[in-house]
mmCIF file of C-alpha atoms in Angstrom:
data_model
loop_
_atom_site.group_PDB
_atom_site.id
_atom_site.type_symbol
_atom_site.label_atom_id
_atom_site.label_comp_id
_atom_site.label_asym_id
_atom_site.label_seq_id
_atom_site.Cartn_x
_atom_site.Cartn_y
_atom_site.Cartn_z
ATOM 1 C CA UNK C 958 -109.979 103.985 -5.987
ATOM 2 C CA UNK C 959 -111.599 106.017 -3.231
ATOM 3 C CA UNK C 960 -114.314 108.309 -4.567
ATOM 4 C CA UNK C 961 -116.582 110.749 -2.752
ATOM 5 C CA UNK C 962 -119.234 112.432 -4.887
ATOM 6 C CA UNK C 963 -121.350 115.210 -3.408
ATOM 7 C CA UNK C 964 -124.671 116.465 -4.686
ATOM 8 C CA UNK C 965 -127.587 118.570 -3.542
ATOM 9 C CA UNK C 966 -126.092 122.039 -3.573
ATOM 10 C CA UNK C 967 -127.835 125.008 -5.125
ATOM 11 C CA UNK C 968 -129.420 128.387 -4.561
ATOM 12 C CA UNK C 969 -131.707 128.710 -1.543
ATOM 13 C CA UNK C 970 -133.339 131.689 0.143
ATOM 14 C CA UNK C 971 -132.389 132.737 3.674
ATOM 15 C CA UNK C 972 -134.326 130.629 6.137
ATOM 16 C CA UNK C 973 -134.614 127.798 3.645
ATOM 17 C CA UNK C 974 -133.459 124.207 3.794
ATOM 18 C CA UNK C 975 -131.222 121.957 1.755
ATOM 19 C CA UNK C 976 -129.993 118.374 2.018
ATOM 20 C CA UNK C 977 -126.530 117.485 0.784
ATOM 21 C CA UNK C 978 -125.581 113.929 -0.136
ATOM 22 C CA UNK C 979 -122.250 112.209 -0.617
ATOM 23 C CA UNK C 980 -121.948 108.788 -2.210
ATOM 24 C CA UNK C 981 -118.794 106.881 -1.383
ATOM 25 C CA UNK C 982 -117.107 104.116 -3.358
ATOM 26 C CA UNK C 983 -113.812 102.263 -3.452
ATOM 27 C CA UNK C 984 -113.656 101.501 0.276
ATOM 28 C CA UNK C 985 -115.692 99.931 3.097
ATOM 29 C CA UNK C 986 -117.748 102.977 4.045
ATOM 30 C CA UNK C 987 -119.031 101.632 7.370
ATOM 31 C CA UNK C 988 -115.474 101.422 8.742
ATOM 32 C CA UNK C 989 -114.677 105.125 8.596
ATOM 33 C CA UNK C 990 -115.532 108.359 10.365
ATOM 34 C CA UNK C 991 -116.949 110.821 7.841
ATOM 35 C CA UNK C 992 -116.945 114.617 7.831
ATOM 36 C CA UNK C 993 -118.228 117.756 6.170
ATOM 37 C CA UNK C 994 -115.885 120.695 5.645
ATOM 38 C CA UNK C 995 -116.887 123.965 3.975
ATOM 39 C CA UNK C 996 -115.192 126.875 2.286
ATOM 40 C CA UNK C 997 -116.850 130.248 1.802
ATOM 41 C CA UNK C 998 -115.983 132.050 -1.456
ATOM 42 C CA UNK C 999 -112.415 133.331 -1.309
ATOM 43 C CA UNK C 1000 -111.994 132.138 2.280
ATOM 44 C CA UNK C 1001 -110.270 129.334 4.139
ATOM 45 C CA UNK C 1002 -111.457 125.898 5.189
ATOM 46 C CA UNK C 1003 -113.916 125.391 8.055
ATOM 47 C CA UNK C 1004 -114.699 122.023 9.645
ATOM 48 C CA UNK C 1005 -118.490 121.586 9.943
ATOM 49 C CA UNK C 1006 -119.339 118.155 11.335
ATOM 50 C CA UNK C 1007 -118.111 114.606 12.045
ATOM 51 C CA UNK C 1008 -120.007 111.346 12.348
ATOM 52 C CA UNK C 1009 -118.752 108.065 13.767
ATOM 53 C CA UNK C 1010 -118.817 104.813 11.819
ATOM 54 C CA UNK C 1011 -122.138 103.629 13.262
ATOM 55 C CA UNK C 1012 -123.654 107.104 13.565
ATOM 56 C CA UNK C 1013 -123.631 106.959 17.357
ATOM 57 C CA UNK C 1014 -121.448 110.062 17.776
ATOM 58 C CA UNK C 1015 -121.870 113.366 15.977
ATOM 59 C CA UNK C 1016 -120.001 116.621 16.461
ATOM 60 C CA UNK C 1017 -120.651 120.089 15.023
ATOM 61 C CA UNK C 1018 -119.058 123.507 14.856
ATOM 62 C CA UNK C 1019 -120.993 125.900 17.096
ATOM 63 C CA UNK C 1020 -122.248 128.059 14.209
ATOM 64 C CA UNK C 1021 -124.352 125.206 12.781
ATOM 65 C CA UNK C 1022 -125.512 123.449 15.961
ATOM 66 C CA UNK C 1023 -129.279 123.112 16.017
ATOM 67 C CA UNK C 1024 -129.531 123.899 12.302
ATOM 68 C CA UNK C 1025 -127.456 121.206 10.580
ATOM 69 C CA UNK C 1026 -127.704 117.447 11.050
ATOM 70 C CA UNK C 1027 -125.101 114.985 9.813
ATOM 71 C CA UNK C 1028 -126.235 111.431 9.144
ATOM 72 C CA UNK C 1029 -125.229 108.368 7.196
ATOM 73 C CA UNK C 1030 -126.693 105.253 5.580
ATOM 74 C CA UNK C 1031 -124.046 102.558 5.647
ATOM 75 C CA UNK C 1032 -126.168 100.216 3.537
ATOM 76 C CA UNK C 1033 -126.132 102.808 0.749
ATOM 77 C CA UNK C 1034 -122.572 104.073 1.300
ATOM 78 C CA UNK C 1035 -123.975 107.544 1.750
ATOM 79 C CA UNK C 1036 -123.348 110.577 3.937
ATOM 80 C CA UNK C 1037 -125.825 113.411 4.368
ATOM 81 C CA UNK C 1038 -125.997 116.942 5.705
ATOM 82 C CA UNK C 1039 -129.471 118.285 6.397
ATOM 83 C CA UNK C 1040 -129.375 122.063 6.621
ATOM 84 C CA UNK C 1041 -132.267 124.214 7.869
ATOM 85 C CA UNK C 1042 -132.657 127.896 8.738
ATOM 86 C CA UNK C 1043 -129.932 128.702 6.258
ATOM 87 C CA UNK C 1044 -128.155 132.043 6.488
ATOM 88 C CA UNK C 1045 -126.105 134.069 4.033
ATOM 89 C CA UNK C 1046 -122.980 133.115 5.971
ATOM 90 C CA UNK C 1047 -123.626 129.428 5.173
ATOM 91 C CA UNK C 1048 -122.812 130.171 1.532
ATOM 92 C CA UNK C 1049 -119.854 127.934 0.717
ATOM 93 C CA UNK C 1050 -118.565 124.923 -1.138
ATOM 94 C CA UNK C 1051 -119.286 121.909 1.046
ATOM 95 C CA UNK C 1052 -116.789 119.058 0.897
ATOM 96 C CA UNK C 1053 -117.490 115.498 1.968
ATOM 97 C CA UNK C 1054 -114.376 113.973 3.518
ATOM 98 C CA UNK C 1055 -113.198 110.677 4.951
ATOM 99 C CA UNK C 1056 -111.326 110.202 8.200
ATOM 100 C CA UNK C 1057 -108.199 108.077 8.098
ATOM 101 C CA UNK C 1058 -108.293 104.438 9.182
ATOM 102 C CA UNK C 1059 -105.964 104.972 12.144
ATOM 103 C CA UNK C 1060 -106.098 108.745 12.436
ATOM 104 C CA UNK C 1061 -109.114 111.093 12.534
ATOM 105 C CA UNK C 1062 -107.739 113.669 10.140
ATOM 106 C CA UNK C 1063 -109.009 113.757 6.558
ATOM 107 C CA UNK C 1064 -107.351 111.467 4.047
ATOM 108 C CA UNK C 1065 -109.722 111.789 1.075
ATOM 109 C CA UNK C 1066 -111.925 114.655 -0.123
ATOM 110 C CA UNK C 1067 -114.845 114.928 -2.497
ATOM 111 C CA UNK C 1068 -114.925 117.588 -5.192
ATOM 112 C CA UNK C 1069 -117.429 119.738 -3.313
ATOM 113 C CA UNK C 1070 -120.923 121.103 -3.917
ATOM 114 C CA UNK C 1071 -121.783 124.813 -3.842
ATOM 115 C CA UNK C 1072 -124.506 126.109 -1.560
ATOM 116 C CA UNK C 1073 -125.591 129.700 -2.137
ATOM 117 C CA UNK C 1074 -127.940 131.337 0.364
ATOM 118 C CA UNK C 1075 -129.382 134.495 -1.158
ATOM 119 C CA UNK C 1076 -132.677 136.202 -1.858
ATOM 120 C CA UNK P 228 -111.805 127.051 20.557
ATOM 121 C CA UNK P 229 -108.178 126.418 19.609
ATOM 122 C CA UNK P 230 -106.851 129.101 17.296
ATOM 123 C CA UNK P 231 -104.408 128.016 14.588
ATOM 124 C CA UNK P 232 -102.098 130.705 13.238
ATOM 125 C CA UNK P 233 -100.010 130.125 10.133
ATOM 126 C CA UNK P 234 -97.022 132.173 9.075
ATOM 127 C CA UNK P 235 -96.382 133.615 6.687
ATOM 128 C CA UNK P 236 -99.788 134.254 5.074
ATOM 129 C CA UNK P 237 -98.071 134.212 1.718
ATOM 130 C CA UNK P 238 -94.609 133.734 0.311
ATOM 131 C CA UNK P 239 -92.863 133.967 -3.033
ATOM 132 C CA UNK P 240 -90.441 131.244 -3.999
ATOM 133 C CA UNK P 241 -88.691 129.708 -6.981
ATOM 134 C CA UNK P 242 -88.548 126.153 -8.236
ATOM 135 C CA UNK P 243 -85.892 124.324 -6.253
ATOM 136 C CA UNK P 244 -86.231 126.490 -3.155
ATOM 137 C CA UNK P 245 -86.629 125.052 0.317
ATOM 138 C CA UNK P 246 -89.922 126.329 1.748
ATOM 139 C CA UNK P 247 -90.989 126.306 5.399
ATOM 140 C CA UNK P 248 -94.452 127.136 6.715
ATOM 141 C CA UNK P 249 -95.185 127.446 10.420
ATOM 142 C CA UNK P 250 -98.407 126.699 12.268
ATOM 143 C CA UNK P 251 -98.937 127.668 15.898
ATOM 144 C CA UNK P 252 -101.797 126.472 18.102
ATOM 145 C CA UNK P 253 -103.240 128.614 20.887
ATOM 146 C CA UNK P 254 -103.058 125.579 23.172
ATOM 147 C CA UNK P 255 -101.389 122.197 22.953
ATOM 148 C CA UNK P 256 -102.720 119.700 20.436
ATOM 149 C CA UNK P 257 -100.161 116.930 20.992
ATOM 150 C CA UNK P 258 -99.305 115.676 17.491
ATOM 151 C CA UNK P 259 -102.883 115.737 16.213
ATOM 152 C CA UNK P 260 -102.077 118.139 13.409
ATOM 153 C CA UNK P 261 -102.601 117.724 9.667
ATOM 154 C CA UNK P 262 -101.490 119.639 6.587
ATOM 155 C CA UNK P 263 -103.494 120.041 3.380
ATOM 156 C CA UNK P 264 -102.709 121.509 -0.035
ATOM 157 C CA UNK P 265 -105.311 123.280 -2.149
ATOM 158 C CA UNK P 266 -105.078 124.592 -5.686
ATOM 159 C CA UNK P 267 -107.553 127.163 -7.066
ATOM 160 C CA UNK P 268 -111.033 125.788 -7.709
ATOM 161 C CA UNK P 269 -109.976 122.330 -6.541
ATOM 162 C CA UNK P 270 -110.678 120.195 -3.501
ATOM 163 C CA UNK P 271 -107.965 120.087 -0.863
ATOM 164 C CA UNK P 272 -105.438 117.272 -0.926
ATOM 165 C CA UNK P 273 -104.209 115.654 2.254
ATOM 166 C CA UNK P 274 -100.449 115.755 2.735
ATOM 167 C CA UNK P 275 -99.524 114.977 6.337
ATOM 168 C CA UNK P 276 -101.264 113.595 9.401
ATOM 169 C CA UNK P 277 -100.161 113.147 13.009
ATOM 170 C CA UNK P 278 -97.796 116.087 12.511
ATOM 171 C CA UNK P 279 -95.155 114.140 10.587
ATOM 172 C CA UNK P 280 -96.674 111.137 8.781
ATOM 173 C CA UNK P 281 -96.985 111.365 5.016
ATOM 174 C CA UNK P 282 -100.280 110.400 3.425
ATOM 175 C CA UNK P 283 -100.008 107.638 0.859
ATOM 176 C CA UNK P 284 -98.699 108.873 -2.473
ATOM 177 C CA UNK P 285 -97.371 112.200 -1.213
ATOM 178 C CA UNK P 286 -93.854 112.968 -2.464
ATOM 179 C CA UNK P 287 -91.065 112.705 0.074
ATOM 180 C CA UNK P 288 -90.036 116.330 -0.500
ATOM 181 C CA UNK P 289 -92.899 117.175 1.867
ATOM 182 C CA UNK P 290 -92.219 116.749 5.568
ATOM 183 C CA UNK P 291 -93.829 117.823 8.805
ATOM 184 C CA UNK P 292 -92.573 118.248 12.319
ATOM 185 C CA UNK P 293 -93.572 119.556 15.713
ATOM 186 C CA UNK P 294 -95.728 118.773 18.702
ATOM 187 C CA UNK P 295 -97.676 120.660 21.313
ATOM 188 C CA UNK P 296 -98.178 124.154 19.924
ATOM 189 C CA UNK P 297 -95.560 124.619 17.201
ATOM 190 C CA UNK P 298 -95.514 122.821 13.877
ATOM 191 C CA UNK P 299 -93.715 123.103 10.567
ATOM 192 C CA UNK P 300 -94.387 122.001 7.006
ATOM 193 C CA UNK P 301 -91.268 121.867 4.843
ATOM 194 C CA UNK P 302 -90.983 121.415 1.089
ATOM 195 C CA UNK P 303 -87.348 120.478 0.502
ATOM 196 C CA UNK P 304 -87.189 121.425 -3.163
ATOM 197 C CA UNK P 305 -90.185 123.295 -4.515
ATOM 198 C CA UNK P 306 -91.641 121.881 -7.726
ATOM 199 C CA UNK P 307 -93.918 123.656 -10.239
ATOM 200 C CA UNK P 308 -96.931 121.663 -9.058
ATOM 201 C CA UNK P 309 -96.386 122.792 -5.454
ATOM 202 C CA UNK P 310 -97.576 126.367 -5.996
ATOM 203 C CA UNK P 311 -100.782 126.316 -3.983
ATOM 204 C CA UNK P 312 -102.310 127.275 -0.651
ATOM 205 C CA UNK P 313 -101.454 125.188 2.394
ATOM 206 C CA UNK P 314 -103.597 124.744 5.506
ATOM 207 C CA UNK P 315 -102.873 123.214 8.889
ATOM 208 C CA UNK P 316 -105.653 121.717 11.012
ATOM 209 C CA UNK P 317 -105.758 120.551 14.605
ATOM 210 C CA UNK P 318 -107.957 117.560 15.412
ATOM 211 C CA UNK P 319 -107.095 117.159 19.088
ATOM 212 C CA UNK P 320 -110.135 119.055 20.367
ATOM 213 C CA UNK P 321 -113.577 119.855 18.992
ATOM 214 C CA UNK P 322 -114.256 122.041 17.156
ATOM 215 C CA UNK P 323 -111.495 121.004 14.802
ATOM 216 C CA UNK P 324 -109.911 124.208 13.513
ATOM 217 C CA UNK P 325 -107.855 125.210 10.489
ATOM 218 C CA UNK P 326 -105.167 127.808 10.055
ATOM 219 C CA UNK P 327 -105.958 130.711 7.752
ATOM 220 C CA UNK P 328 -103.767 129.334 4.957
ATOM 221 C CA UNK P 329 -100.389 130.105 3.423
ATOM 222 C CA UNK P 330 -100.267 130.876 -0.275
ATOM 223 C CA UNK P 331 -97.060 129.813 -2.020
ATOM 224 C CA UNK P 332 -96.580 131.919 -5.148
ATOM 225 C CA UNK P 333 -94.084 132.076 -7.979
ATOM 226 C CA UNK P 334 -91.236 134.495 -7.359
#
């Protein structure tokens, strides 16, 4: 069974930093593109970042470029999102997600972790 | 960025109804279009990829069609568990973008 379990969310002050983690199980992690998608309270879904299987390609939505870094550790079946210079508008549930084996859309989602940026 | 516009934003329907949701892209995305279902306080669930391919385990009452700029998600016979919000997403061009969502409510 594919499982994606996020952790690391919490309350942080504006300008602060946070590192999200996602541990994957039930599939060969190193074979898949991985993603982060977020959802602000009461709002729709927003794609945040993608990372290729070997970490050699990374893509970000413009609003987080230069502030967020996606990375992965294939030996530990783990995906990360390092977030710095956090803003109130980064407040959201952050979902870890897997890309499909033959298609880059999402096929599996984690349960999400809430990040709240507030003083 | 490619803008994805869903219509309607919400709809009321009854169990057994045929439901159609439309998603329009501001520029062509070929068939690189996915549909997701989300229930309150839950993670999204993937329904359809490549515009018309069903994800594993998704009931056959769900279907997708379209290419280029115009896409449709159809639920042939609405079931109680289908009341939820539905999102389309294009993944042809970065940044990947979602529609604003369509909420399917009980009539």
